[in-house]
Coordinates of N, CA and C and ligand atoms in Angstrom, one line a residue:
V415 N 106.6 111.9 101.5 CA 106.9 110.7 102.3 C 108.4 110.6 102.6
T416 N 108.8 110.6 103.8 CA 110.1 110.3 103.9 C 110.6 108.8 103.9
R417 N 111.5 108.7 103.8 CA 112.2 107.4 103.5 C 113.5 107.0 104.4
P418 N 112.9 106.5 105.2 CA 114.3 106.2 106.5 C 115.3 105.1 105.8
R419 N 116.8 105.4 106.0 CA 117.5 104.4 105.4 C 118.4 103.9 106.6
T420 N 118.7 102.8 106.3 CA 119.8 102.0 107.5 C 121.0 101.9 106.6
D421 N 121.5 102.2 105.5 CA 122.5 102.2 105.0 C 123.5 103.4 105.4
N422 N 124.8 103.0 105.2 CA 125.7 104.2 105.8 C 126.6 104.5 104.3
Y423 N 125.8 104.5 103.3 CA 126.6 104.7 102.0 C 127.1 106.3 101.9
A424 N 126.6 107.3 102.6 CA 126.9 108.7 102.3 C 128.4 108.5 102.9
D425 N 128.3 108.2 104.1 CA 129.7 108.4 104.7 C 130.9 107.5 104.2
E426 N 130.4 106.2 103.9 CA 131.3 105.2 103.0 C 131.7 105.9 101.8
L427 N 130.9 106.1 101.0 CA 131.2 106.8 99.5 C 132.0 108.3 99.8
E428 N 131.8 108.9 100.8 CA 132.6 109.8 101.1 C 134.1 109.6 101.4
M429 N 134.2 108.7 102.1 CA 135.9 108.1 102.7 C 136.4 107.6 101.3
V430 N 135.5 106.7 100.5 CA 136.2 106.5 99.1 C 136.4 107.5 98.3
V431 N 135.8 108.4 98.1 CA 136.1 109.4 97.3 C 137.3 110.5 97.6
T432 N 137.3 110.6 99.0 CA 138.4 111.3 99.6 C 139.6 111.0 99.4
A433 N 139.8 109.6 99.6 CA 140.9 108.7 99.1 C 141.4 108.6 97.8
L434 N 140.2 108.7 96.9 CA 140.7 108.6 95.4 C 141.0 110.0 95.0
V435 N 140.4 111.3 95.6 CA 141.1 112.4 95.5 C 142.4 112.8 95.7
A436 N 142.6 112.2 96.8 CA 144.0 112.5 97.6 C 145.1 111.5 96.9
G437 N 144.5 110.8 96.1 CA 145.6 109.9 95.0 C 145.8 108.4 95.8
D438 N 145.2 108.3 96.6 CA 145.3 106.9 97.2 C 144.4 106.0 96.7
R439 N 144.5 105.5 95.4 CA 143.7 104.5 94.8 C 143.8 103.1 95.8
A440 N 144.8 102.7 96.2 CA 144.8 101.7 96.9 C 143.9 101.7 98.3
S441 N 143.8 102.7 98.7 CA 143.3 102.7 99.9 C 141.5 102.8 99.6
A442 N 141.5 103.6 98.6 CA 140.0 103.8 98.0 C 139.5 102.3 97.8
A443 N 140.2 101.6 97.1 CA 139.9 100.1 96.7 C 139.6 99.4 98.0
D444 N 140.2 99.4 99.1 CA 140.1 98.8 100.2 C 138.8 99.1 100.8
L445 N 138.5 100.6 100.7 CA 137.3 101.0 101.5 C 135.9 100.6 100.5
I446 N 136.3 100.4 99.2 CA 135.1 100.2 98.6 C 134.6 98.8 98.3
A447 N 135.6 97.9 98.7 CA 135.7 96.2 98.8 C 134.4 95.8 99.6
P448 N 134.2 96.2 100.7 CA 133.0 96.0 101.6 C 132.1 96.1 101.3
L449 N 131.9 97.5 99.8 CA 130.5 97.4 99.7 C 130.2 97.0 98.4
A450 N 131.2 96.2 97.9 CA 131.2 95.6 96.5 C 129.8 94.8 96.2
Q451 N 129.1 95.2 94.9 CA 128.1 94.2 94.6 C 128.3 94.1 93.1
P452 N 129.1 93.2 92.7 CA 129.4 93.4 91.2 C 127.9 93.3 90.1
P453 N 128.1 93.7 88.8 CA 126.9 93.8 88.1 C 126.6 92.2 88.0
R454 N 125.4 91.9 88.2 CA 124.7 90.6 87.9 C 123.5 90.5 86.9
T455 N 123.1 89.3 86.4 CA 121.9 89.5 85.5 C 120.9 88.9 86.2
V456 N 119.7 89.6 86.2 CA 118.6 89.6 87.0 C 117.7 88.8 86.1
P457 N 117.1 87.6 86.6 CA 116.2 86.7 85.5 C 115.0 87.5 85.2
V458 N 114.4 87.5 83.7 CA 113.3 88.4 83.5 C 112.3 88.0 84.4
R459 N 111.7 89.1 84.7 CA 110.5 89.0 85.9 C 109.3 88.5 85.0
A460 N 108.9 87.4 85.6 CA 107.8 86.8 85.5 C 106.5 87.3 86.0
E461 N 105.3 87.7 85.6 CA 104.4 88.4 85.9 C 103.7 87.4 87.0
A462 N 103.0 87.9 88.1 CA 102.1 87.0 88.8 C 100.7 87.1 88.1
S463 N 99.9 86.0 87.9 CA 98.7 86.0 87.4 C 97.8 87.0 88.1
E464 N 96.7 87.5 87.2 CA 95.6 88.5 87.8 C 95.3 87.9 88.9
S465 N 94.8 86.6 89.1 CA 94.1 85.9 90.2 C 95.0 85.8 91.4
V466 N 96.0 85.9 91.3 CA 97.2 85.8 92.3 C 97.1 87.4 92.9
V467 N 97.0 88.4 92.0 CA 97.3 89.6 92.4 C 95.9 90.1 93.2
A468 N 94.7 89.5 92.9 CA 93.5 89.9 93.4 C 93.8 88.8 94.5
L469 N 94.1 87.8 94.7 CA 94.1 87.3 96.0 C 94.7 87.7 97.1
V470 N 96.0 88.6 96.7 CA 96.7 89.0 97.6 C 96.2 90.5 98.2
Y471 N 95.6 91.1 97.2 CA 95.0 92.3 97.5 C 93.7 92.1 98.6
R472 N 93.1 91.0 98.4 CA 91.8 90.5 99.1 C 92.3 90.3 100.6
R473 N 93.4 89.4 100.5 CA 94.0 88.9 101.6 C 94.5 89.7 102.7
D474 N 95.1 90.9 102.0 CA 95.8 92.0 102.7 C 94.6 93.3 103.1
G475 N 93.2 92.5 102.9 CA 92.4 93.7 103.1 C 92.5 95.2 102.7
F476 N 93.0 94.9 101.4 CA 93.1 96.5 100.6 C 93.6 97.4 101.3
R477 N 94.8 97.0 101.9 CA 95.6 98.0 102.6 C 97.2 98.0 102.5
C478 N 97.9 98.7 102.5 CA 99.3 98.9 102.1 C 99.6 97.9 103.4
R479 N 100.7 97.3 103.2 CA 101.5 96.3 104.1 C 102.3 97.1 104.7
Y480 N 102.7 98.2 104.1 CA 103.9 99.1 104.5 C 103.4 100.2 105.3
C481 N 102.7 101.3 104.8 CA 102.2 102.1 105.5 C 100.5 101.9 106.1
G482 N 100.0 101.0 105.4 CA 98.8 100.9 106.1 C 97.6 101.5 105.6
C483 N 97.7 102.2 104.6 CA 96.7 103.2 103.9 C 95.7 102.2 103.2
R484 N 94.5 102.9 103.0 CA 93.5 102.2 102.3 C 93.9 102.4 100.7
V485 N 93.5 101.3 99.9 CA 93.7 101.5 98.6 C 92.5 101.2 98.0
I486 N 92.4 101.4 96.6 CA 91.2 101.3 95.6 C 91.5 100.7 94.4
P487 N 91.4 99.7 94.2 CA 91.9 99.2 92.8 C 91.6 100.2 91.7
T488 N 92.7 99.9 90.6 CA 92.8 101.1 89.9 C 91.4 101.0 88.8
Q489 N 91.2 99.9 88.9 CA 89.9 99.6 87.9 C 88.6 100.2 88.4
I490 N 88.5 100.5 89.7 CA 87.3 101.0 90.0 C 87.6 102.4 90.0
M491 N 88.5 103.1 90.2 CA 88.9 104.4 90.3 C 88.6 105.0 88.7
R492 N 88.9 103.9 87.7 CA 88.7 104.4 86.4 C 87.4 104.6 85.9
L493 N 86.5 103.7 86.6 CA 85.3 103.8 86.6 C 84.7 105.1 86.9
I494 N 85.2 105.6 88.1 CA 84.9 107.2 88.4 C 85.4 108.1 87.5
A495 N 86.2 107.9 86.9 CA 87.0 108.7 85.6 C 86.0 108.7 84.4
E496 N 85.7 107.5 84.2 CA 84.7 107.5 83.1 C 83.1 108.2 83.2
L497 N 82.9 108.2 84.7 CA 81.7 108.9 85.2 C 81.9 110.5 85.1
F498 N 83.1 110.9 85.5 CA 83.4 112.3 85.8 C 84.8 112.7 85.3
P499 N 84.9 112.4 83.7 CA 86.3 112.8 83.2 C 86.9 114.2 83.5
D500 N 85.9 115.2 83.3 CA 86.8 116.3 83.7 C 87.0 116.6 85.3
D501 N 86.3 115.9 86.0 CA 86.8 116.3 87.6 C 87.7 115.2 88.1
F502 N 87.9 113.9 87.3 CA 88.8 112.8 87.8 C 89.2 112.4 86.6
P503 N 90.1 113.0 85.8 CA 90.5 112.7 84.7 C 91.5 111.3 84.9
Y504 N 91.5 110.4 83.9 CA 92.6 109.2 83.8 C 92.9 109.2 82.6
H505 N 94.4 108.9 82.6 CA 94.9 108.7 81.4 C 96.0 107.4 81.6
R506 N 95.8 106.3 80.6 CA 96.1 104.9 80.5 C 97.4 104.8 81.2
N507 N 98.5 105.9 80.4 CA 99.8 105.9 81.1 C 100.1 106.9 82.0
W508 N 99.0 107.1 83.0 CA 99.0 108.2 84.1 C 100.0 109.1 83.7
K509 N 99.5 109.6 82.4 CA 100.3 110.9 82.1 C 100.1 112.4 82.8
A510 N 101.1 112.5 83.4 CA 100.9 114.1 84.2 C 100.0 115.0 83.7
G511 N 99.3 115.5 84.7 CA 98.3 116.8 84.0 C 96.6 116.0 83.6
Q512 N 97.2 114.8 83.2 CA 95.8 114.1 82.8 C 95.3 112.9 83.5
T513 N 95.9 112.9 84.8 CA 95.4 111.6 85.7 C 95.4 112.4 87.2
H514 N 94.1 112.1 87.5 CA 93.9 112.3 89.2 C 94.7 112.1 90.2
P515 N 95.0 113.0 91.1 CA 96.2 112.3 91.7 C 95.7 111.2 92.8
A516 N 94.6 111.3 92.9 CA 94.2 109.6 93.7 C 94.7 108.5 93.1
I517 N 94.8 108.6 91.8 CA 95.3 107.3 91.1 C 96.6 107.1 91.6
A518 N 97.4 107.8 91.9 CA 99.1 107.5 92.3 C 98.8 107.3 93.8
S519 N 98.1 108.1 94.5 CA 98.0 108.0 95.8 C 97.1 106.7 96.5
R520 N 96.2 106.2 95.5 CA 95.3 104.9 96.4 C 95.4 103.9 95.6
S521 N 96.1 103.8 94.6 CA 96.2 102.3 93.8 C 97.2 101.6 94.1
P522 N 96.4 100.3 94.4 CA 97.3 99.1 95.0 C 98.5 98.8 94.1
S523 N 99.3 98.0 94.5 CA 100.2 97.2 93.6 C 100.8 96.2 93.9
L524 N 101.3 95.4 93.3 CA 101.7 94.1 93.8 C 103.2 94.2 94.0
D525 N 103.4 94.0 95.4 CA 104.9 94.1 95.9 C 105.8 92.9 96.1
H526 N 106.8 92.6 95.6 CA 107.6 91.6 96.0 C 108.5 91.8 97.1
I527 N 108.1 91.3 98.5 CA 108.6 91.6 99.7 C 110.3 91.3 99.5
I528 N 110.8 90.3 99.1 CA 112.0 90.1 98.7 C 112.1 90.4 97.3
P529 N 112.6 91.4 96.9 CA 112.5 92.0 95.4 C 112.9 90.9 94.6
W530 N 112.1 91.0 93.3 CA 112.4 89.8 92.3 C 114.0 90.0 91.9
A531 N 114.5 91.2 91.7 CA 115.7 91.6 91.6 C 116.7 90.6 92.4
R532 N 116.3 90.6 93.8 CA 117.1 90.0 94.7 C 116.7 88.5 94.9
G533 N 116.0 87.8 94.0 CA 115.7 86.4 93.9 C 114.3 86.0 94.9
G534 N 113.7 87.2 95.0 CA 112.4 86.9 95.4 C 111.3 86.2 94.5
T535 N 110.3 85.7 94.9 CA 109.4 85.1 93.8 C 108.2 85.1 93.7
N536 N 107.3 84.7 93.0 CA 105.6 85.0 92.9 C 104.9 84.2 93.9
D537 N 105.5 83.6 94.7 CA 104.8 82.9 95.7 C 103.9 83.8 96.6
P538 N 102.9 83.6 97.0 CA 102.0 84.8 97.8 C 102.5 85.1 98.8
E539 N 103.2 84.2 99.6 CA 104.0 84.6 100.9 C 105.2 85.5 100.7
N540 N 105.5 85.6 99.6 CA 106.4 86.8 99.0 C 106.1 87.9 98.6
L541 N 104.5 88.0 98.5 CA 104.0 88.9 97.8 C 102.8 89.9 98.5
A542 N 102.9 91.1 98.4 CA 102.2 92.0 99.4 C 101.3 92.9 98.7
C543 N 100.2 93.5 99.3 CA 99.3 94.6 98.5 C 100.3 95.9 99.3
A544 N 100.7 96.7 98.3 CA 101.5 98.1 98.8 C 100.7 99.1 97.7
C545 N 100.5 100.1 98.5 CA 100.4 101.3 97.6 C 101.3 101.4 96.6
W546 N 100.8 102.3 95.7 CA 101.9 102.6 94.5 C 102.9 103.4 95.2
I547 N 102.9 104.5 95.9 CA 103.9 105.3 96.3 C 104.9 104.2 97.1
C548 N 104.4 103.8 98.1 CA 105.1 102.8 99.0 C 106.3 101.7 98.0
N549 N 105.5 101.3 96.9 CA 105.9 100.4 96.1 C 107.2 101.3 95.2
Q550 N 106.7 102.4 95.0 CA 107.8 103.4 94.1 C 109.0 103.5 95.0
I551 N 108.9 104.0 96.1 CA 110.0 104.3 97.1 C 110.7 102.9 97.4
K552 N 110.1 101.9 97.5 CA 110.9 100.4 97.6 C 111.7 100.2 96.8
G553 N 111.2 100.3 95.4 CA 112.1 99.8 94.2 C 112.5 98.4 94.7
D554 N 113.7 98.3 94.4 CA 114.3 96.9 94.6 C 115.1 96.9 96.0
L555 N 115.0 97.7 96.7 CA 115.5 97.6 98.0 C 114.5 96.8 99.1
T556 N 115.4 96.1 100.0 CA 114.6 95.3 100.8 C 113.9 96.2 102.1
I557 N 113.1 95.6 102.7 CA 112.6 96.3 104.0 C 113.5 96.6 105.3
D558 N 114.4 95.7 105.3 CA 115.8 96.0 106.1 C 116.5 97.1 105.9
Q559 N 116.8 97.1 104.4 CA 117.6 98.4 104.1 C 116.8 99.8 104.1
L560 N 115.5 99.5 104.2 CA 114.7 100.8 104.4 C 114.1 101.1 105.7
G561 N 114.5 100.2 106.7 CA 113.9 100.3 107.9 C 112.6 100.4 108.1
W562 N 111.8 99.4 107.1 CA 110.4 99.6 107.1 C 110.0 98.1 108.0
A563 N 108.8 98.1 108.3 CA 108.2 96.7 108.9 C 106.9 96.3 107.9
L564 N 107.2 95.2 108.0 CA 106.0 94.6 107.2 C 104.8 94.4 108.1
R565 N 103.5 94.8 107.8 CA 102.4 94.8 108.8 C 101.8 93.3 108.5
D566 N 101.2 92.7 109.5 CA 100.6 91.3 109.4 C 99.4 91.4 108.3
V567 N 99.5 90.1 108.0 CA 98.1 90.1 107.1 C 96.9 90.1 108.2
P568 N 95.8 90.8 107.9 CA 94.7 91.0 108.9 C 94.0 89.9 108.9
T569 N 93.3 89.6 110.4 CA 92.6 88.5 110.4 C 91.2 89.0 109.9
A570 N 90.3 87.9 109.9 CA 89.0 88.5 109.1 C 88.1 89.5 109.9
D571 N 88.4 89.5 111.3 CA 87.7 90.6 112.1 C 88.7 91.9 112.1
Q572 N 89.6 91.8 111.6 CA 90.4 93.2 111.4 C 90.2 93.8 110.2
R573 N 89.6 93.0 109.0 CA 89.2 93.4 108.0 C 87.8 94.7 107.9
D574 N 88.7 95.9 107.8 CA 87.5 96.9 107.7 C 87.4 97.7 106.5
W575 N 87.8 97.1 105.3 CA 87.9 98.1 104.1 C 87.7 97.0 102.9
D576 N 87.0 97.3 102.1 CA 87.0 96.5 100.9 C 87.5 96.7 99.5
G577 N 88.3 98.1 99.4 CA 88.3 98.5 98.5 C 87.5 99.0 97.6
L578 N 86.5 99.5 98.1 CA 85.0 99.8 97.3 C 84.7 98.6 96.1
T579 N 85.1 97.4 96.8 CA 84.6 96.3 95.7 C 83.5 96.0 95.6
R580 N 82.5 96.4 96.7 CA 81.3 96.3 96.8 C 80.5 96.9 95.9
F581 N 81.3 98.1 95.3 CA 80.6 98.8 94.3 C 81.0 98.7 93.0
Y582 N 82.1 97.9 92.8 CA 82.5 97.6 91.4 C 81.3 97.5 90.5
R583 N 80.8 96.2 90.5 CA 79.9 96.0 89.5 C 78.8 97.1 89.2
P584 N 78.0 97.6 90.3 CA 77.0 98.6 89.8 C 77.9 99.8 89.4
L585 N 79.0 100.3 89.5 CA 79.8 101.3 89.0 C 79.9 100.8 87.6
W586 N 80.4 99.6 87.3 CA 80.5 99.4 85.9 C 79.3 99.5 85.1
E587 N 78.3 99.0 85.7 CA 76.7 99.2 85.1 C 76.5 100.5 84.6
L588 N 76.7 101.5 85.9 CA 76.4 102.9 85.7 C 77.4 103.5 84.4
A589 N 78.6 103.2 84.4 CA 79.6 103.6 83.5 C 79.2 102.9 82.0
G590 N 78.0 102.4 81.9 CA 77.6 101.7 80.5 C 78.6 100.7 80.2
R591 N 78.9 99.7 81.1 CA 79.7 98.4 81.0 C 80.9 98.8 80.3
P592 N 82.0 99.6 80.3 CA 82.9 99.7 79.5 C 83.7 98.3 79.2
T593 N 84.3 98.2 77.8 CA 85.0 96.8 77.9 C 86.7 96.9 78.2
N594 N 87.0 98.3 78.3 CA 88.5 98.6 78.4 C 88.9 98.0 80.0
A595 N 90.2 98.0 80.3 CA 90.6 97.8 81.5 C 90.1 96.6 82.0
D596 N 90.0 95.5 81.0 CA 89.8 93.9 81.3 C 88.8 93.8 82.5
H597 N 87.9 94.7 82.5 CA 86.8 94.7 83.7 C 85.9 93.6 83.8
R598 N 85.8 92.8 82.8 CA 85.1 91.6 83.1 C 86.0 90.5 83.7
L599 N 87.0 90.6 83.6 CA 88.0 89.8 84.3 C 88.2 90.0 85.8
W600 N 88.3 91.2 86.1 CA 88.4 92.1 87.5 C 87.1 92.1 88.3
L601 N 86.1 92.2 87.4 CA 84.8 91.9 88.4 C 84.6 90.4 88.9
R602 N 85.3 89.7 88.0 CA 85.2 88.5 88.5 C 85.8 88.2 89.8
L603 N 87.1 88.5 89.6 CA 88.3 88.3 90.6 C 87.9 88.8 92.0
L604 N 87.4 90.5 91.8 CA 87.3 91.3 92.9 C 85.9 91.2 93.4
D605 N 84.8 90.3 92.9 CA 83.5 90.2 93.6 C 83.7 89.8 94.8
P606 N 83.2 91.1 95.9 CA 83.2 90.6 97.0 C 82.3 89.3 97.5
A607 N 81.4 89.2 96.8 CA 80.4 87.7 97.2 C 80.3 86.9 95.8
P608 N 81.2 86.2 95.7 CA 81.4 85.4 94.6 C 80.3 84.4 94.1
G609 N 79.8 83.8 95.4 CA 78.4 83.0 95.3 C 77.2 83.8 94.5
S610 N 77.4 85.2 94.8 CA 75.9 86.0 94.6 C 76.2 86.6 93.0
T611 N 77.2 86.3 92.5 CA 77.4 86.9 91.1 C 76.5 86.6 90.1
K612 N 75.9 87.8 89.4 CA 74.8 87.5 88.2 C 75.6 87.0 87.2
P613 N 75.1 86.0 86.6 CA 75.8 85.8 85.1 C 76.0 87.1 84.2
T614 N 77.1 87.2 83.7 CA 77.5 88.5 83.2 C 77.0 88.1 81.6
G615 N 76.4 89.2 81.3 CA 75.7 89.1 80.0 C 76.0 90.6 79.3
Ligands
ZN1381 ZN1 102.1 102.6 101.5

């Protein structure tokens, strides 16, 4: 994954360091002043509720709002891992060597468009479905800093992918209705046709 950057930190810091090493601390201070970002306290991150997470994934059509790739909720991939533990391993901490690469490649994550650390909120307008990889790259940077564009929320007729949610319940049944991973909650939140949900037993 390439990461375009719009900042000029490499050149700017080269000038700062050049001045410092030349013994000109005053010039270095003048050069670093425009870049100054003093340490500050970021409020403790409040987690968005699972229902907001599901709403955002559905709203965004189970595609990353940055790279456009199709994502599959991790809960569903975990059921594939239950059924094929040797071919498709899963470790709850995504331990290297014990987690299939599809998990990192295709898991959705909840992105704060304006990062939490920069004052972004959990309002759905500030939230986006992002693939885990884009979210890792984005970190606490803004899309302007990255030179990225935010894709529009798809309209109803642009939605061409359901994240395999239509198979979630039958897969869960096939896997023997595992009780881990909050499946009962996510089955309800991700059910593609809530009206047709059978009573859970
Ligand atoms: Zn992405």
